[in-house]
mmCIF file of C-alpha atoms in Angstrom:
data_model
loop_
_atom_site.group_PDB
_atom_site.id
_atom_site.type_symbol
_atom_site.label_atom_id
_atom_site.label_comp_id
_atom_site.label_asym_id
_atom_site.label_seq_id
_atom_site.Cartn_x
_atom_site.Cartn_y
_atom_site.Cartn_z
ATOM 1 C CA MET X 1 69.338 136.665 173.280
ATOM 2 C CA LEU X 2 72.153 135.006 172.008
ATOM 3 C CA ALA X 3 70.654 131.469 172.614
ATOM 4 C CA GLU X 4 67.471 132.351 170.763
ATOM 5 C CA GLN X 5 69.856 133.267 167.748
ATOM 6 C CA ILE X 6 71.641 130.007 167.720
ATOM 7 C CA GLN X 7 68.032 128.180 167.883
ATOM 8 C CA SER X 8 66.894 129.929 164.839
ATOM 9 C CA ASP X 9 70.187 129.154 163.182
ATOM 10 C CA LEU X 10 69.937 125.598 164.049
ATOM 11 C CA THR X 11 66.405 125.776 162.613
ATOM 12 C CA ALA X 12 67.691 127.063 159.122
ATOM 13 C CA ALA X 13 70.979 124.717 159.177
ATOM 14 C CA MET X 14 68.232 121.535 159.777
ATOM 15 C CA LYS X 15 66.290 122.716 156.400
ATOM 16 C CA SER X 16 68.997 123.291 154.346
ATOM 17 C CA ARG X 17 70.428 120.203 155.565
ATOM 18 C CA ASP X 18 73.565 121.041 156.557
ATOM 19 C CA GLN X 19 74.638 118.429 158.911
ATOM 20 C CA LEU X 20 78.037 119.881 160.089
ATOM 21 C CA ALA X 21 76.224 123.229 161.338
ATOM 22 C CA THR X 22 73.471 120.947 162.189
ATOM 23 C CA SER X 23 75.177 119.029 164.937
ATOM 24 C CA VAL X 24 77.730 121.966 166.211
ATOM 25 C CA LEU X 25 74.417 123.886 167.074
ATOM 26 C CA ARG X 26 73.147 121.306 168.442
ATOM 27 C CA MET X 27 75.928 120.649 170.993
ATOM 28 C CA ALA X 28 76.221 124.250 171.932
ATOM 29 C CA LEU X 29 72.362 124.815 172.405
ATOM 30 C CA ALA X 30 73.040 121.511 174.526
ATOM 31 C CA GLY X 31 75.998 123.192 176.562
ATOM 32 C CA ILE X 32 73.582 125.988 177.299
ATOM 33 C CA LYS X 33 70.993 123.890 178.098
ATOM 34 C CA GLU X 34 73.247 122.129 180.469
ATOM 35 C CA ALA X 35 74.374 125.201 182.097
ATOM 36 C CA ARG X 36 70.476 126.760 182.522
ATOM 37 C CA VAL X 37 69.501 123.778 184.812
ATOM 38 C CA SER X 38 73.217 123.064 186.550
ATOM 39 C CA GLY X 39 72.919 123.721 190.152
ATOM 40 C CA ASP X 40 70.097 123.897 192.685
ATOM 41 C CA GLU X 41 67.598 125.750 190.254
ATOM 42 C CA SER X 42 67.619 126.401 186.795
ATOM 43 C CA ARG X 43 68.011 129.895 185.672
ATOM 44 C CA GLU X 44 68.031 132.221 182.438
ATOM 45 C CA LEU X 45 71.458 132.629 180.997
ATOM 46 C CA SER X 46 72.744 135.847 179.853
ATOM 47 C CA ASP X 47 74.221 136.793 176.316
ATOM 48 C CA ASP X 48 77.557 136.598 178.399
ATOM 49 C CA ASP X 49 77.341 133.739 179.670
ATOM 50 C CA VAL X 50 76.017 132.200 176.518
ATOM 51 C CA LEU X 51 79.818 133.509 175.105
ATOM 52 C CA ALA X 52 81.465 132.150 177.550
ATOM 53 C CA ILE X 53 79.884 128.765 176.669
ATOM 54 C CA ILE X 54 80.510 128.938 173.068
ATOM 55 C CA ALA X 55 84.084 130.151 173.444
ATOM 56 C CA LYS X 56 84.745 127.136 175.370
ATOM 57 C CA GLU X 57 83.066 124.482 173.015
ATOM 58 C CA ALA X 58 85.332 126.705 170.079
ATOM 59 C CA LYS X 59 88.486 126.516 171.923
ATOM 60 C CA ARG X 60 88.053 122.743 172.603
ATOM 61 C CA ARG X 61 87.775 122.185 168.968
ATOM 62 C CA ASP X 62 90.604 124.401 168.375
ATOM 63 C CA GLU X 63 92.072 122.210 170.984
ATOM 64 C CA ALA X 64 91.107 118.951 169.157
ATOM 65 C CA ALA X 65 92.069 120.159 165.836
ATOM 66 C CA GLN X 66 95.574 120.435 166.947
ATOM 67 C CA ALA X 67 95.750 117.110 168.417
ATOM 68 C CA PHE X 68 94.283 115.670 165.187
ATOM 69 C CA ALA X 69 96.657 117.516 163.292
ATOM 70 C CA ASP X 70 99.874 116.390 165.528
ATOM 71 C CA GLY X 71 98.825 112.705 165.238
ATOM 72 C CA GLY X 72 98.587 113.323 161.236
ATOM 73 C CA ARG X 73 94.973 113.353 160.992
ATOM 74 C CA ALA X 74 94.294 116.033 158.667
ATOM 75 C CA GLU X 75 91.157 115.135 157.677
ATOM 76 C CA SER X 76 89.594 114.954 161.644
ATOM 77 C CA ALA X 77 91.509 118.480 162.253
ATOM 78 C CA ALA X 78 89.852 119.770 159.068
ATOM 79 C CA LYS X 79 86.486 118.918 160.579
ATOM 80 C CA GLU X 80 87.166 120.262 164.017
ATOM 81 C CA LEU X 81 88.189 123.322 162.275
ATOM 82 C CA ALA X 82 85.060 123.794 160.423
ATOM 83 C CA GLU X 83 83.198 123.126 163.454
ATOM 84 C CA ARG X 84 85.147 126.174 165.694
ATOM 85 C CA ASP X 85 84.668 128.430 162.232
ATOM 86 C CA ILE X 86 80.549 128.103 162.986
ATOM 87 C CA LEU X 87 81.139 128.435 167.089
ATOM 88 C CA ALA X 88 83.164 131.957 165.639
ATOM 89 C CA ARG X 89 80.592 133.345 164.185
ATOM 90 C CA TYR X 90 78.917 134.026 167.720
ATOM 91 C CA LEU X 91 82.313 135.437 169.204
ATOM 92 C CA PRO X 92 82.885 138.713 169.617
ATOM 93 C CA ALA X 93 85.880 140.104 167.425
ATOM 94 C CA LYS X 94 88.972 139.195 168.402
ATOM 95 C CA ILE X 95 91.064 142.569 169.140
ATOM 96 C CA THR X 96 94.473 144.042 168.015
ATOM 97 C CA ASP X 97 97.488 143.544 170.677
ATOM 98 C CA GLU X 98 97.807 147.811 170.598
ATOM 99 C CA ASP X 99 94.069 147.746 171.607
ATOM 100 C CA LEU X 100 94.711 145.163 173.955
ATOM 101 C CA ALA X 101 97.878 146.529 175.307
ATOM 102 C CA ALA X 102 95.361 149.820 175.695
ATOM 103 C CA LEU X 103 92.720 148.018 177.528
ATOM 104 C CA VAL X 104 95.371 146.321 179.887
ATOM 105 C CA ASP X 105 97.128 149.349 180.817
ATOM 106 C CA ALA X 106 94.178 151.492 181.222
ATOM 107 C CA ALA X 107 92.673 148.595 183.795
ATOM 108 C CA LEU X 108 96.075 148.068 185.870
ATOM 109 C CA ALA X 109 95.839 152.383 186.057
ATOM 110 C CA GLU X 110 92.213 152.636 187.125
ATOM 111 C CA GLY X 111 92.936 149.501 190.226
ATOM 112 C CA GLY X 112 96.223 151.221 190.869
ATOM 113 C CA PHE X 113 98.120 147.571 190.164
ATOM 114 C CA SER X 114 102.062 148.132 190.358
ATOM 115 C CA GLU X 115 102.834 144.860 192.425
ATOM 116 C CA PRO X 116 103.336 141.308 191.160
ATOM 117 C CA SER X 117 101.422 140.139 194.344
ATOM 118 C CA GLN X 118 98.184 141.995 192.720
ATOM 119 C CA MET X 119 98.067 139.540 189.579
ATOM 120 C CA GLY X 120 94.925 138.394 190.679
ATOM 121 C CA LEU X 121 92.919 141.265 191.355
ATOM 122 C CA ALA X 122 94.626 142.670 188.161
ATOM 123 C CA MET X 123 93.747 140.095 185.817
ATOM 124 C CA LYS X 124 89.856 139.917 187.471
ATOM 125 C CA ALA X 125 90.043 143.909 186.441
ATOM 126 C CA ALA X 126 91.551 143.550 183.125
ATOM 127 C CA MET X 127 89.448 140.412 181.716
ATOM 128 C CA ALA X 128 86.199 142.639 183.001
ATOM 129 C CA LYS X 129 87.847 145.362 180.675
ATOM 130 C CA VAL X 130 88.326 142.958 177.673
ATOM 131 C CA GLY X 131 85.472 141.678 178.181
ATOM 132 C CA GLY X 132 86.199 137.747 176.035
ATOM 133 C CA GLN X 133 87.841 139.670 173.057
ATOM 134 C CA ALA X 134 90.869 138.645 173.653
ATOM 135 C CA ASP X 135 92.396 135.171 174.750
ATOM 136 C CA GLY X 136 92.806 134.672 178.482
ATOM 137 C CA LYS X 137 96.509 133.541 178.555
ATOM 138 C CA ALA X 138 97.236 136.386 176.174
ATOM 139 C CA VAL X 139 95.975 138.749 178.611
ATOM 140 C CA SER X 140 97.565 137.247 181.531
ATOM 141 C CA ALA X 141 100.706 137.401 179.668
ATOM 142 C CA LEU X 142 100.737 140.968 179.434
ATOM 143 C CA VAL X 143 99.487 141.728 182.957
ATOM 144 C CA LYS X 144 102.537 139.907 184.373
ATOM 145 C CA ALA X 145 104.714 141.660 182.083
ATOM 146 C CA ARG X 146 103.201 145.076 183.075
ATOM 147 C CA LEU X 147 103.485 143.969 187.078
ATOM 148 C CA THR X 148 106.820 142.758 186.967
ATOM 149 C CA GLY X 149 108.050 145.423 185.113
ATOM 150 C CA GLY X 150 108.964 143.534 181.729
#
């Protein structure tokens, strides 16, 4: 499982005294543990759940880096980007725009979605097809363009 891989990588980072990786992986594991025990009863997380948590953490680092860069704090922005790069090791590779368009078109064809009023259902089908390999904003823009004829 992915959580176990992160745990073993944390152990390796601690042994090699890599403070940045140790810090990032500890935060990621804390997020995983929090998700595992949140709610009425604890549950085991699937790799998809763990990937969603890692993706959220990576996105948070991107946003923080952008904010630091906008504020003229290049050193802090570089640190956030380095943390994001550590998390990115666990995320699936991003797909090309052509592949994304093909997956979205296939999802829309399979579901028979053609009206803008079906945006929510079409997004659900498209995101299931894409499986975390692309940003939700990109998928949303593509689905909207296809449904509105743009």
